[in-house]
Tab-separated table of C-alpha atoms and ligand atoms in Angstrom:
chain	number	residue	atom	x	y	z
A	1	MET	CA	-1.050	-27.192	-5.807
A	2	ASP	CA	-4.466	-26.589	-4.262
A	3	ILE	CA	-4.094	-23.402	-2.362
A	4	GLY	CA	-6.505	-21.670	-0.070
A	5	PHE	CA	-6.528	-17.821	0.289
A	6	ILE	CA	-8.434	-16.044	2.904
A	7	GLY	CA	-8.598	-12.217	3.044
A	8	LEU	CA	-8.852	-10.681	-0.409
A	9	GLY	CA	-8.421	-6.969	0.231
A	10	THR	CA	-5.819	-4.484	-0.970
A	11	MET	CA	-2.980	-7.011	-0.652
A	12	GLY	CA	-4.739	-10.436	-0.820
A	13	ARG	CA	-6.536	-9.877	-4.162
A	14	PRO	CA	-3.401	-9.269	-6.281
A	15	MET	CA	-1.427	-11.888	-4.436
A	16	ALA	CA	-4.146	-14.534	-5.144
A	17	GLU	CA	-4.106	-13.447	-8.795
A	18	HIS	CA	-0.344	-14.180	-9.001
A	19	LEU	CA	-0.800	-17.631	-7.518
A	20	ILE	CA	-3.548	-18.452	-10.068
A	21	ALA	CA	-1.279	-17.124	-12.857
A	22	GLY	CA	1.457	-19.461	-11.483
A	23	GLY	CA	-0.712	-22.421	-12.367
A	24	HIS	CA	-2.285	-23.267	-8.964
A	25	THR	CA	-5.878	-23.937	-8.062
A	26	LEU	CA	-7.180	-21.363	-5.654
A	27	PHE	CA	-9.904	-21.808	-3.108
A	28	LEU	CA	-11.004	-18.374	-1.974
A	29	HIS	CA	-12.828	-16.697	0.887
A	30	SER	CA	-13.137	-13.226	2.222
A	31	ARG	CA	-15.610	-11.400	4.427
A	32	SER	CA	-15.951	-8.759	1.693
A	33	GLY	CA	-16.793	-11.393	-0.886
A	34	VAL	CA	-14.608	-12.927	-3.687
A	35	PRO	CA	-13.743	-10.335	-6.374
A	36	GLU	CA	-15.161	-11.168	-9.810
A	37	THR	CA	-11.785	-10.999	-11.502
A	38	LEU	CA	-10.451	-13.903	-9.479
A	39	LEU	CA	-13.443	-16.074	-10.362
A	40	LEU	CA	-13.069	-15.075	-14.050
A	41	HIS	CA	-9.391	-16.319	-13.862
A	42	GLY	CA	-10.532	-19.715	-12.431
A	43	GLY	CA	-10.470	-19.153	-8.735
A	44	ARG	CA	-13.167	-21.010	-6.666
A	45	ALA	CA	-15.261	-19.246	-4.102
A	46	CYS	CA	-15.690	-20.970	-0.662
A	47	ALA	CA	-18.439	-20.055	1.857
A	48	SER	CA	-16.235	-20.264	4.852
A	49	PRO	CA	-12.635	-20.770	6.127
A	50	VAL	CA	-13.448	-24.374	7.039
A	51	GLU	CA	-14.391	-25.064	3.491
A	52	VAL	CA	-11.125	-23.509	2.279
A	53	ALA	CA	-9.157	-25.779	4.677
A	54	ARG	CA	-10.985	-28.940	3.620
A	55	ARG	CA	-10.219	-28.290	-0.112
A	56	ALA	CA	-6.775	-26.934	-0.004
A	57	ASP	CA	-3.278	-28.317	1.009
A	58	LEU	CA	-1.842	-24.943	1.794
A	59	ILE	CA	-3.916	-22.191	3.284
A	60	VAL	CA	-2.774	-18.547	3.180
A	61	THR	CA	-4.320	-15.812	5.291
A	62	MET	CA	-4.012	-12.129	4.582
A	63	LEU	CA	-6.202	-10.387	7.236
A	64	PRO	CA	-6.179	-7.029	8.994
A	65	ASP	CA	-5.178	-7.897	12.659
A	66	THR	CA	-4.337	-10.533	15.213
A	67	ALA	CA	-8.063	-10.986	16.329
A	68	ASP	CA	-9.137	-11.527	12.700
A	69	VAL	CA	-6.405	-14.302	12.218
A	70	GLU	CA	-7.446	-15.954	15.442
A	71	ARG	CA	-11.133	-15.959	14.426
A	72	VAL	CA	-10.453	-17.184	10.910
A	73	LEU	CA	-8.182	-20.002	12.194
A	74	PHE	CA	-9.948	-21.148	15.332
A	75	GLY	CA	-13.528	-19.602	15.337
A	76	GLU	CA	-16.644	-21.302	14.454
A	77	GLU	CA	-16.241	-22.371	10.826
A	78	GLY	CA	-12.569	-21.724	11.299
A	79	VAL	CA	-9.654	-23.182	9.302
A	80	ALA	CA	-8.648	-25.568	12.151
A	81	HIS	CA	-11.974	-27.508	11.789
A	82	GLY	CA	-11.115	-28.440	8.180
A	83	LEU	CA	-7.480	-29.416	8.646
A	84	SER	CA	-6.077	-32.890	8.256
A	85	PRO	CA	-2.461	-33.957	8.964
A	86	GLY	CA	0.244	-32.743	6.500
A	87	LYS	CA	-1.416	-29.410	5.505
A	88	THR	CA	0.334	-26.058	5.983
A	89	VAL	CA	-1.048	-22.749	7.171
A	90	VAL	CA	0.802	-19.549	6.227
A	91	ASP	CA	-0.187	-16.260	7.765
A	92	MET	CA	0.946	-13.372	5.647
A	93	SER	CA	-0.844	-10.691	7.674
A	94	THR	CA	1.102	-8.406	10.126
A	95	VAL	CA	0.094	-9.596	13.596
A	96	SER	CA	1.455	-10.171	17.104
A	97	PRO	CA	4.622	-12.304	17.181
A	98	GLY	CA	3.539	-13.835	20.620
A	99	ALA	CA	0.064	-14.728	19.301
A	100	THR	CA	1.750	-16.167	16.146
A	101	ARG	CA	3.843	-18.600	18.259
A	102	GLU	CA	0.619	-19.606	20.036
A	103	PHE	CA	-1.264	-20.110	16.719
A	104	ALA	CA	1.663	-22.254	15.385
A	105	ALA	CA	1.530	-24.526	18.453
A	106	ARG	CA	-2.330	-24.926	18.182
A	107	ILE	CA	-2.052	-25.757	14.409
A	108	GLY	CA	0.736	-28.266	15.170
A	109	ARG	CA	-1.740	-30.261	17.260
A	110	TYR	CA	-3.658	-31.041	14.089
A	111	GLY	CA	-0.482	-32.532	12.575
A	112	CYS	CA	-0.073	-29.455	10.358
A	113	SER	CA	2.752	-26.974	9.768
A	114	TYR	CA	2.570	-23.215	10.423
A	115	ALA	CA	4.550	-20.285	9.070
A	116	ASP	CA	4.353	-16.563	9.494
A	117	ALA	CA	5.273	-14.745	6.310
A	118	PRO	CA	4.454	-11.087	6.638
A	119	VAL	CA	5.286	-8.788	3.824
A	120	SER	CA	6.632	-5.307	2.953
A	121	GLY	CA	6.340	-3.483	-0.318
A	122	GLY	CA	2.755	-2.190	-0.076
A	123	ASP	CA	-0.010	-2.492	-2.623
A	124	ILE	CA	2.488	-1.752	-5.465
A	125	GLY	CA	4.702	-4.723	-4.368
A	126	ALA	CA	1.648	-6.965	-4.210
A	127	ARG	CA	0.510	-5.969	-7.659
A	128	ASN	CA	4.050	-6.347	-9.179
A	129	ALA	CA	4.912	-9.532	-7.227
A	130	THR	CA	7.974	-7.741	-5.822
A	131	LEU	CA	7.111	-8.092	-2.073
A	132	THR	CA	9.782	-8.573	0.551
A	133	ILE	CA	8.643	-11.556	2.553
A	134	MET	CA	9.961	-12.296	6.072
A	135	VAL	CA	9.379	-15.843	7.114
A	136	GLY	CA	9.286	-17.434	10.544
A	137	ALA	CA	9.148	-21.226	10.043
A	138	PRO	CA	11.210	-24.386	10.581
A	139	PRO	CA	13.744	-24.751	7.715
A	140	GLU	CA	12.022	-27.697	6.032
A	141	VAL	CA	8.619	-25.852	6.033
A	142	PHE	CA	10.311	-22.794	4.597
A	143	GLU	CA	11.939	-24.806	1.767
A	144	ARG	CA	8.607	-26.517	0.977
A	145	MET	CA	6.706	-23.255	0.518
A	146	ARG	CA	9.472	-21.101	-1.026
A	147	PRO	CA	8.358	-21.831	-4.666
A	148	ILE	CA	4.862	-20.483	-3.762
A	149	LEU	CA	6.267	-17.437	-2.069
A	150	ALA	CA	8.541	-16.728	-5.051
A	151	LEU	CA	5.374	-16.044	-7.150
A	152	LEU	CA	4.608	-13.192	-4.806
A	153	GLY	CA	7.870	-11.595	-3.887
A	154	SER	CA	11.367	-10.823	-5.045
A	155	ARG	CA	13.253	-11.093	-1.717
A	156	ILE	CA	12.334	-14.008	0.552
A	157	THR	CA	14.273	-14.517	3.781
A	158	ARG	CA	13.808	-17.058	6.513
A	159	ILE	CA	14.345	-14.955	9.678
A	160	GLY	CA	13.978	-17.712	12.239
A	161	ASP	CA	11.323	-19.906	13.859
A	162	CYS	CA	7.597	-19.078	14.059
A	163	GLY	CA	7.079	-15.465	15.206
A	164	ALA	CA	10.473	-14.299	13.957
A	165	GLY	CA	8.961	-13.096	10.619
A	166	GLN	CA	6.478	-10.918	12.553
A	167	THR	CA	9.197	-9.391	14.724
A	168	CYS	CA	11.169	-8.538	11.531
A	169	LYS	CA	8.049	-6.986	10.037
A	170	LEU	CA	7.561	-4.805	13.141
A	171	ALA	CA	11.230	-3.725	12.868
A	172	ASN	CA	10.507	-2.795	9.262
A	173	GLN	CA	7.485	-0.829	10.264
A	174	ILE	CA	9.505	1.186	12.829
A	175	VAL	CA	11.877	2.212	10.123
A	176	VAL	CA	9.157	3.005	7.561
A	177	VAL	CA	6.809	5.063	9.787
A	178	LEU	CA	9.639	6.976	11.467
A	179	THR	CA	11.019	7.799	7.970
A	180	ILE	CA	7.575	8.973	6.826
A	181	GLU	CA	7.493	11.207	9.893
A	182	ALA	CA	11.055	12.570	9.075
A	183	VAL	CA	10.137	13.246	5.513
A	184	GLY	CA	6.978	15.079	6.633
A	185	GLU	CA	8.995	17.185	9.125
A	186	ALA	CA	11.604	18.008	6.476
A	187	LEU	CA	9.119	19.063	3.754
A	188	LEU	CA	7.073	21.102	6.327
A	189	PHE	CA	10.190	22.791	7.589
A	190	ALA	CA	11.294	23.764	3.974
A	191	SER	CA	7.809	24.926	3.034
A	192	ARG	CA	7.308	27.043	6.186
A	193	ALA	CA	10.751	28.685	5.529
A	194	GLY	CA	9.326	29.759	2.056
A	195	VAL	CA	11.397	27.215	0.155
A	196	ASP	CA	9.714	25.005	-2.519
A	197	PRO	CA	9.215	21.584	-0.908
A	198	ALA	CA	9.041	19.947	-4.365
A	199	ARG	CA	12.513	21.116	-5.267
A	200	VAL	CA	13.815	20.140	-1.783
A	201	ARG	CA	12.543	16.549	-2.421
A	202	GLU	CA	14.090	16.518	-5.821
A	203	ALA	CA	17.470	17.581	-4.557
A	204	LEU	CA	17.396	15.162	-1.557
A	205	LEU	CA	16.626	12.222	-3.719
A	206	GLY	CA	20.243	12.511	-5.091
A	207	GLY	CA	21.880	12.576	-1.728
A	208	PHE	CA	22.337	10.707	1.629
A	209	ALA	CA	18.656	11.453	2.603
A	210	ALA	CA	17.300	9.484	-0.447
A	211	SER	CA	14.846	6.645	0.317
A	212	ARG	CA	11.861	4.896	-1.195
A	213	VAL	CA	9.728	6.760	1.459
A	214	LEU	CA	11.075	10.196	0.335
A	215	GLU	CA	10.328	9.199	-3.262
A	216	VAL	CA	6.782	7.673	-2.771
A	217	HIS	CA	5.387	9.233	0.412
A	218	GLY	CA	7.108	12.534	-0.084
A	219	GLU	CA	5.434	12.758	-3.543
A	220	ARG	CA	2.090	11.909	-1.994
A	221	MET	CA	2.475	14.613	0.564
A	222	LEU	CA	3.207	17.160	-2.178
A	223	ARG	CA	0.284	16.039	-4.334
A	224	ARG	CA	-1.999	15.683	-1.256
A	225	ALA	CA	-2.825	12.221	-2.583
A	226	PHE	CA	-3.899	10.531	0.534
A	227	ASP	CA	-5.951	7.571	-0.868
A	228	PRO	CA	-4.400	4.267	0.443
A	229	GLY	CA	-2.007	2.614	-0.146
A	230	PHE	CA	-1.254	1.593	3.353
A	231	ARG	CA	-3.788	2.964	5.867
A	232	ILE	CA	-3.026	5.067	8.982
A	233	GLU	CA	-5.007	2.563	11.037
A	234	LEU	CA	-2.787	-0.312	9.843
A	235	HIS	CA	0.416	1.496	10.664
A	236	ARG	CA	-0.959	2.433	14.067
A	237	LYS	CA	-1.789	-1.298	14.667
A	238	ASP	CA	1.776	-2.272	13.786
A	239	LEU	CA	3.392	0.320	16.095
A	240	ALA	CA	1.080	-0.704	18.853
A	241	LEU	CA	2.366	-4.251	18.369
A	242	ALA	CA	5.958	-2.998	18.410
A	243	LEU	CA	5.509	-0.859	21.457
A	244	SER	CA	3.679	-3.611	23.376
A	245	ASP	CA	6.518	-6.104	22.731
A	246	ALA	CA	9.066	-3.500	23.546
A	247	ARG	CA	7.390	-2.829	26.887
A	248	ALA	CA	7.378	-6.511	27.645
A	249	LEU	CA	11.134	-6.547	26.844
A	250	GLY	CA	11.683	-3.495	29.165
A	251	LEU	CA	12.763	-1.432	26.132
A	252	ASN	CA	12.165	2.183	25.459
A	253	LEU	CA	11.511	3.209	21.862
A	254	PRO	CA	10.977	7.002	22.306
A	255	ASN	CA	10.613	8.006	18.628
A	256	THR	CA	8.323	5.055	17.892
A	257	ALA	CA	6.057	6.298	20.770
A	258	ALA	CA	6.121	9.876	19.588
A	259	THR	CA	5.240	8.879	15.990
A	260	GLN	CA	2.406	6.790	17.316
A	261	ALA	CA	0.924	9.843	19.020
A	262	LEU	CA	0.841	11.544	15.525
A	263	LEU	CA	-0.926	8.534	14.074
A	264	ASP	CA	-3.394	8.743	17.079
A	265	ALA	CA	-4.033	12.442	16.182
A	266	CYS	CA	-4.861	11.528	12.555
A	267	MET	CA	-7.213	8.751	13.819
A	268	ALA	CA	-8.900	11.237	16.151
A	269	CYS	CA	-9.854	13.426	13.193
A	270	GLY	CA	-11.201	10.561	11.180
A	271	GLY	CA	-8.086	9.707	9.212
A	272	GLY	CA	-7.886	5.955	9.941
A	273	GLY	CA	-8.535	5.268	6.174
A	274	TRP	CA	-6.048	7.842	4.867
A	275	ASP	CA	-2.698	6.759	3.374
A	276	SER	CA	-0.008	6.855	5.969
A	277	SER	CA	1.703	9.739	4.198
A	278	ALA	CA	-1.214	11.766	5.588
A	279	LEU	CA	0.724	11.594	8.898
A	280	VAL	CA	2.120	14.966	7.719
A	281	LYS	CA	-1.407	16.507	8.470
A	282	ALA	CA	-0.860	15.959	12.176
A	283	LEU	CA	2.452	17.947	11.859
A	284	GLU	CA	0.777	20.647	9.735
A	285	ARG	CA	-2.077	21.091	12.104
A	286	GLU	CA	0.381	21.867	14.953
A	287	ALA	CA	2.338	24.231	12.755
A	288	GLY	CA	-0.706	25.999	11.367
A	289	HIS	CA	0.878	25.647	7.967
A	290	GLU	CA	0.220	23.189	5.055
A	291	ILE	CA	3.018	22.143	2.777
A	292	GLY	CA	2.626	23.842	-0.503
A	293	THR	CA	0.767	26.925	0.740
A	294	PRO	CA	2.732	30.129	0.361
A	295	SER	CA	4.567	31.061	3.494
A	296	PRO	CA	5.033	34.616	4.760
A	297	MET	CA	8.730	35.552	4.491
A	298	PRO	CA	10.339	35.112	7.856
B	301	NAD	P1	-7.680	-4.988	3.803
B	301	NAD	O1	-8.496	-4.456	4.898
B	301	NAD	O2	-7.622	-4.247	2.522
B	301	NAD	O3	-8.071	-6.562	3.507
B	301	NAD	C1	-8.384	-7.515	4.447
B	301	NAD	C2	-9.292	-8.512	3.932
B	301	NAD	O4	-9.611	-9.380	4.929
B	301	NAD	C3	-10.646	-7.847	3.509
B	301	NAD	O5	-10.984	-8.305	2.223
B	301	NAD	C4	-11.666	-8.407	4.575
B	301	NAD	O6	-12.971	-8.662	3.923
B	301	NAD	C5	-11.063	-9.730	4.956
B	301	NAD	N1	-11.408	-10.144	6.297
B	301	NAD	C6	-11.328	-9.509	7.415
B	301	NAD	N2	-11.784	-10.194	8.384
B	301	NAD	C7	-12.174	-11.363	7.858
B	301	NAD	C8	-12.750	-12.582	8.339
B	301	NAD	N3	-13.060	-12.727	9.657
B	301	NAD	N4	-13.046	-13.621	7.551
B	301	NAD	C9	-12.768	-13.502	6.198
B	301	NAD	N5	-12.209	-12.364	5.685
B	301	NAD	C10	-11.974	-11.363	6.465
B	301	NAD	O7	-6.186	-5.135	4.363
B	301	NAD	P2	-4.735	-5.122	3.563
B	301	NAD	O8	-4.297	-3.800	3.306
B	301	NAD	O9	-4.939	-6.080	2.426
B	301	NAD	O10	-3.787	-5.695	4.714
B	301	NAD	C11	-3.788	-7.134	5.098
B	301	NAD	C12	-2.657	-7.353	5.995
B	301	NAD	O11	-1.439	-7.051	5.230
B	301	NAD	C13	-2.664	-6.459	7.234
B	301	NAD	O12	-2.196	-7.156	8.319
B	301	NAD	C14	-1.640	-5.337	6.869
B	301	NAD	O13	-1.015	-4.823	8.003
B	301	NAD	C15	-0.661	-6.146	5.994
B	301	NAD	N6	-0.028	-5.272	4.951
B	301	NAD	C16	-0.662	-4.352	4.264
B	301	NAD	C17	0.017	-3.614	3.320
B	301	NAD	C18	-0.702	-2.532	2.482
B	301	NAD	O14	0.015	-1.795	1.782
B	301	NAD	N7	-2.058	-2.503	2.492
B	301	NAD	C19	1.372	-3.787	3.109
B	301	NAD	C20	2.028	-4.790	3.881
B	301	NAD	C21	1.398	-5.517	4.779
């Protein structure tokens, strides 16, 4: 199939690679330029989103935020200007569910289909093609694009109609970020009490507190390895979307709001580009203690 791919950053680049390896012809565009490796594997660079839409039957976007998706789809030189009936647009970014429903309606006016298919699994999942993909689309659109998504992920679920994939992804982010915060609190607590946090993590991995977050982010906290990964600014964007939708629903999410304040604190000291495991730094700053530094005996 002729597939367009717009947004070739941390996630988009390896995903586009898998689609090329799956035998498809890829038409590529990214503000940061098209990585050389994709061109070497046969990908074709396009100067704009409109050129991608003219040349491809299915157009995938993997962009940072809602405003980026809107610009790429409907701005000057946007995808919409290159569409003809029968094409499909799949947004795999994490963006607002409400805006997604609006984008779907606007794309529908061109005689085209729309799906939201945000992902979980991080840069590792993108590289290994083991992403979890949460799809919002009519059933027939989902079935049509399932073989393409199967090249990128290992668990692909239709959640409901357009926007439902994004709501599911925000629910996922609530669990992930609050778990990162809990792991940070637990390791800080142990370390401040003079107990080796690495041994605590090791022991906890065998019990009821075990999780992928304890394994991956816990290890990053201990190694002080804060290169992204998944950036603090992206998690903050996702929790902002969840909190805004919750407010519209008249719903209080107290721990999501408290964790967002910790992400804000990281942003305020220039940490937007850190891996989200660096959220522990906000806790450490308040405690006046860094995990791994010797603690005076209580
Ligand atoms: P990124 O910033 O690394 O990449 C985004 C890409 O989009 C960049 O290459 C940038 O040049 C391009 N871009 C931005 N605006 C553009 C425009 N107007 N026109 C063309 N290209 C444009 O971001 P990422 O980490 O790959 O994340 C992408 C999306 O996936 C986000 O919504 C994020 O929340 C979500 N996500 C990320 C991860 C992760 O681990 N990084 C995991 C799951 C989901």
